[in-house]
PDB file of C-alpha atoms in Angstrom:
ATOM      1  CA  MET A 814     -42.146 -54.729  48.048  1.00 47.00           C
ATOM      2  CA  LYS A 815     -38.821 -55.564  46.483  1.00 48.00           C
ATOM      3  CA  HIS A 816     -35.669 -53.671  47.337  1.00 46.00           C
ATOM      4  CA  SER A 817     -32.438 -53.629  45.415  1.00 43.00           C
ATOM      5  CA  SER A 818     -29.373 -53.423  47.616  1.00 46.00           C
ATOM      6  CA  ASN A 819     -28.016 -50.276  45.993  1.00 48.00           C
ATOM      7  CA  SER A 820     -30.930 -48.437  44.347  1.00 48.00           C
ATOM      8  CA  GLY A 821     -33.831 -48.576  46.814  1.00 58.00           C
ATOM      9  CA  LEU A 822     -37.441 -49.356  45.975  1.00 57.00           C
ATOM     10  CA  VAL A 823     -37.936 -50.796  42.463  1.00 53.00           C
ATOM     11  CA  TYR A 824     -41.504 -52.137  42.746  1.00 57.00           C
ATOM     12  CA  SER A 825     -44.449 -51.392  44.973  1.00 56.00           C
ATOM     13  CA  THR A 826     -47.597 -53.506  45.170  1.00 62.00           C
ATOM     14  CA  GLU A 827     -49.592 -50.278  45.500  1.00 63.00           C
ATOM     15  CA  SER A 828     -48.215 -48.354  42.520  1.00 65.00           C
ATOM     16  CA  GLY A 829     -46.291 -50.870  40.373  1.00 69.00           C
ATOM     17  CA  ARG A 830     -42.872 -50.178  38.868  1.00 70.00           C
ATOM     18  CA  MET A 831     -40.888 -47.326  40.345  1.00 69.00           C
ATOM     19  CA  CYS A 832     -38.443 -44.990  38.601  1.00 70.00           C
ATOM     20  CA  PRO A 833     -34.907 -45.753  39.865  1.00 67.00           C
ATOM     21  CA  VAL A 834     -33.899 -42.087  39.549  1.00 68.00           C
ATOM     22  CA  CYS A 835     -36.696 -40.083  41.199  1.00 70.00           C
ATOM     23  CA  ARG A 836     -38.237 -43.079  43.077  1.00 68.00           C
ATOM     24  CA  GLN A 837     -41.766 -42.183  41.986  1.00 70.00           C
ATOM     25  CA  PRO A 838     -44.232 -44.530  40.231  1.00 73.00           C
ATOM     26  CA  LEU A 839     -43.457 -44.617  36.482  1.00 68.00           C
ATOM     27  CA  ALA A 840     -46.808 -42.961  35.722  1.00 68.00           C
ATOM     28  CA  GLY A 841     -45.835 -39.979  37.882  1.00 69.00           C
ATOM     29  CA  CYS A 842     -42.114 -39.983  37.190  1.00 68.00           C
ATOM     30  CA  GLN A 843     -40.506 -36.571  37.791  1.00 63.00           C
ATOM     31  CA  CYS A 844     -37.511 -37.184  35.533  1.00 66.00           C
ATOM     32  CA  LYS A 845     -39.255 -38.615  32.460  1.00 55.00           C
ATOM     33  CA  ALA A 846     -38.909 -35.315  30.599  1.00 50.00           C
ATOM     34  CA  GLY A 847     -35.167 -35.963  30.446  1.00 50.00           C
ATOM     35  CA  ALA A 848     -35.559 -39.647  29.578  1.00 49.00           C
ATOM     36  CA  ALA A 849     -33.566 -40.835  26.601  1.00 53.00           C
ATOM     37  CA  ILE A 850     -35.386 -42.084  23.551  1.00 54.00           C
ATOM     38  CA  LEU A 851     -33.762 -45.379  22.555  1.00 53.00           C
ATOM     39  CA  GLY A 852     -35.401 -46.172  19.206  1.00 57.00           C
ATOM     40  CA  ASP A 853     -34.314 -45.033  15.760  1.00 59.00           C
ATOM     41  CA  GLY A 854     -37.855 -44.536  14.431  1.00 67.00           C
ATOM     42  CA  VAL A 855     -37.859 -47.615  12.159  1.00 81.00           C
ATOM     43  CA  VAL A 856     -40.343 -49.937  13.871  1.00 88.00           C
ATOM     44  CA  ARG A 857     -39.376 -53.605  13.417  1.00 91.00           C
ATOM     45  CA  VAL A 858     -41.594 -56.515  14.452  1.00 93.00           C
ATOM     46  CA  SER A 859     -39.911 -59.910  14.705  1.00 92.00           C
ATOM     47  CA  ARG A 860     -40.393 -63.328  16.240  1.00 92.00           C
ATOM     48  CA  GLN A 861     -37.742 -64.971  18.379  1.00 91.00           C
ATOM     49  CA  LYS A 862     -37.345 -68.119  20.479  1.00 89.00           C
ATOM     50  CA  LYS A 863     -36.317 -67.435  24.066  1.00 76.00           C
ATOM     51  CA  GLY A 864     -35.813 -70.352  26.405  1.00 82.00           C
ATOM     52  CA  GLY A 865     -37.855 -72.668  24.199  1.00 87.00           C
ATOM     53  CA  LYS A 866     -40.782 -70.221  24.017  1.00 91.00           C
ATOM     54  CA  THR A 867     -41.710 -67.872  21.196  1.00 92.00           C
ATOM     55  CA  VAL A 868     -41.895 -64.112  21.791  1.00 93.00           C
ATOM     56  CA  THR A 869     -42.814 -61.269  19.462  1.00 93.00           C
ATOM     57  CA  LEU A 870     -40.354 -58.353  19.642  1.00 93.00           C
ATOM     58  CA  VAL A 871     -41.014 -54.723  18.705  1.00 92.00           C
ATOM     59  CA  LYS A 872     -37.846 -52.639  18.283  1.00 90.00           C
ATOM     60  CA  GLY A 873     -37.003 -49.150  17.069  1.00 88.00           C
ATOM     61  CA  LEU A 874     -39.913 -47.182  18.536  1.00 86.00           C
ATOM     62  CA  ALA A 875     -38.870 -43.561  19.069  1.00 82.00           C
ATOM     63  CA  LEU A 876     -40.829 -43.147  22.322  1.00 82.00           C
ATOM     64  CA  ASP A 877     -39.917 -42.217  25.865  1.00 81.00           C
ATOM     65  CA  ALA A 878     -40.132 -44.828  28.625  1.00 82.00           C
ATOM     66  CA  ALA A 879     -43.668 -43.947  29.749  1.00 84.00           C
ATOM     67  CA  ALA A 880     -45.103 -43.966  26.206  1.00 86.00           C
ATOM     68  CA  LEU A 881     -43.274 -47.218  25.455  1.00 88.00           C
ATOM     69  CA  ALA A 882     -44.754 -48.839  28.575  1.00 89.00           C
ATOM     70  CA  GLY A 883     -48.245 -47.672  27.584  1.00 90.00           C
ATOM     71  CA  LEU A 884     -47.868 -49.015  24.047  1.00 91.00           C
ATOM     72  CA  GLY A 885     -46.541 -52.300  25.428  1.00 91.00           C
ATOM     73  CA  LYS A 886     -49.648 -52.640  27.580  1.00 92.00           C
ATOM     74  CA  ALA A 887     -51.897 -51.898  24.594  1.00 91.00           C
ATOM     75  CA  LEU A 888     -50.121 -54.528  22.476  1.00 92.00           C
ATOM     76  CA  ARG A 889     -50.315 -57.165  25.210  1.00 92.00           C
ATOM     77  CA  THR A 890     -54.028 -56.426  25.664  1.00 92.00           C
ATOM     78  CA  ALA A 891     -54.681 -56.626  21.915  1.00 91.00           C
ATOM     79  CA  CYS A 892     -52.927 -59.998  21.756  1.00 91.00           C
ATOM     80  CA  GLY A 893     -54.346 -61.350  25.014  1.00 92.00           C
ATOM     81  CA  ALA A 894     -50.844 -62.241  26.144  1.00 91.00           C
ATOM     82  CA  GLY A 895     -48.240 -61.334  28.725  1.00 91.00           C
ATOM     83  CA  GLY A 896     -44.960 -59.626  28.097  1.00 91.00           C
ATOM     84  CA  THR A 897     -42.638 -56.835  29.161  1.00 90.00           C
ATOM     85  CA  VAL A 898     -40.683 -53.780  28.050  1.00 90.00           C
ATOM     86  CA  LYS A 899     -36.894 -54.037  28.413  1.00 87.00           C
ATOM     87  CA  ASP A 900     -34.222 -51.654  27.111  1.00 83.00           C
ATOM     88  CA  GLY A 901     -36.543 -50.002  24.593  1.00 85.00           C
ATOM     89  CA  VAL A 902     -37.844 -53.343  23.245  1.00 89.00           C
ATOM     90  CA  ILE A 903     -41.433 -54.517  23.717  1.00 92.00           C
ATOM     91  CA  GLU A 904     -41.732 -58.291  24.205  1.00 92.00           C
ATOM     92  CA  VAL A 905     -45.117 -60.016  23.791  1.00 92.00           C
ATOM     93  CA  GLN A 906     -45.321 -63.693  24.737  1.00 92.00           C
ATOM     94  CA  GLY A 907     -46.242 -65.935  21.808  1.00 92.00           C
ATOM     95  CA  ASP A 908     -46.290 -65.553  18.027  1.00 92.00           C
ATOM     96  CA  HIS A 909     -48.452 -62.440  17.562  1.00 92.00           C
ATOM     97  CA  CYS A 910     -46.626 -60.655  14.712  1.00 91.00           C
ATOM     98  CA  ASP A 911     -49.782 -60.078  12.640  1.00 91.00           C
ATOM     99  CA  ALA A 912     -51.836 -58.734  15.568  1.00 92.00           C
ATOM    100  CA  VAL A 913     -48.948 -56.510  16.723  1.00 92.00           C
ATOM    101  CA  MET A 914     -48.468 -55.135  13.187  1.00 92.00           C
ATOM    102  CA  ALA A 915     -52.202 -54.383  12.893  1.00 92.00           C
ATOM    103  CA  THR A 916     -52.311 -52.645  16.277  1.00 91.00           C
ATOM    104  CA  LEU A 917     -49.208 -50.563  15.532  1.00 90.00           C
ATOM    105  CA  THR A 918     -50.600 -49.543  12.132  1.00 90.00           C
ATOM    106  CA  GLY A 919     -53.885 -48.572  13.787  1.00 89.00           C
ATOM    107  CA  GLN A 920     -51.979 -46.297  16.169  1.00 85.00           C
ATOM    108  CA  GLY A 921     -50.192 -44.466  13.364  1.00 86.00           C
ATOM    109  CA  HIS A 922     -46.868 -46.329  13.298  1.00 86.00           C
ATOM    110  CA  ARG A 923     -45.398 -47.859  10.139  1.00 88.00           C
ATOM    111  CA  PRO A 924     -44.082 -51.260  11.280  1.00 89.00           C
ATOM    112  CA  LYS A 925     -41.929 -53.571   9.157  1.00 90.00           C
ATOM    113  CA  ARG A 926     -41.475 -57.327   9.540  1.00 91.00           C
ATOM    114  CA  ALA A 927     -37.936 -58.291  10.439  1.00 85.00           C
ATOM    115  CA  GLY A 928     -36.403 -61.742  10.395  1.00 80.00           C
ATOM    116  CA  GLY A 929     -38.114 -64.925   9.247  1.00 59.00           C
TER     117      GLY A 929
END
């Protein structure tokens, strides 16, 4: 288990990521009803180099934190790659723009390519 010096438990090997507010696993978060939605509804898929490696970014999803985490997992599974969700942005390791766009379209989103 990892502990932050000022916010308590942030990760448990038994239940994964923990909510910093209610200290419950993210799947059972008590405060997610009041969670802010960060996206503007215009879904943008782009490719970016980070630290010499390519990542595919998905921005603008108007979803709460739990739904965003679930979609991130679905995208990583569809691409067969790792990644994360940070500050309302889904990051998938590697250049998977086409696969991400297809998966998002299949789930009812209307993604747009951004950048080069």
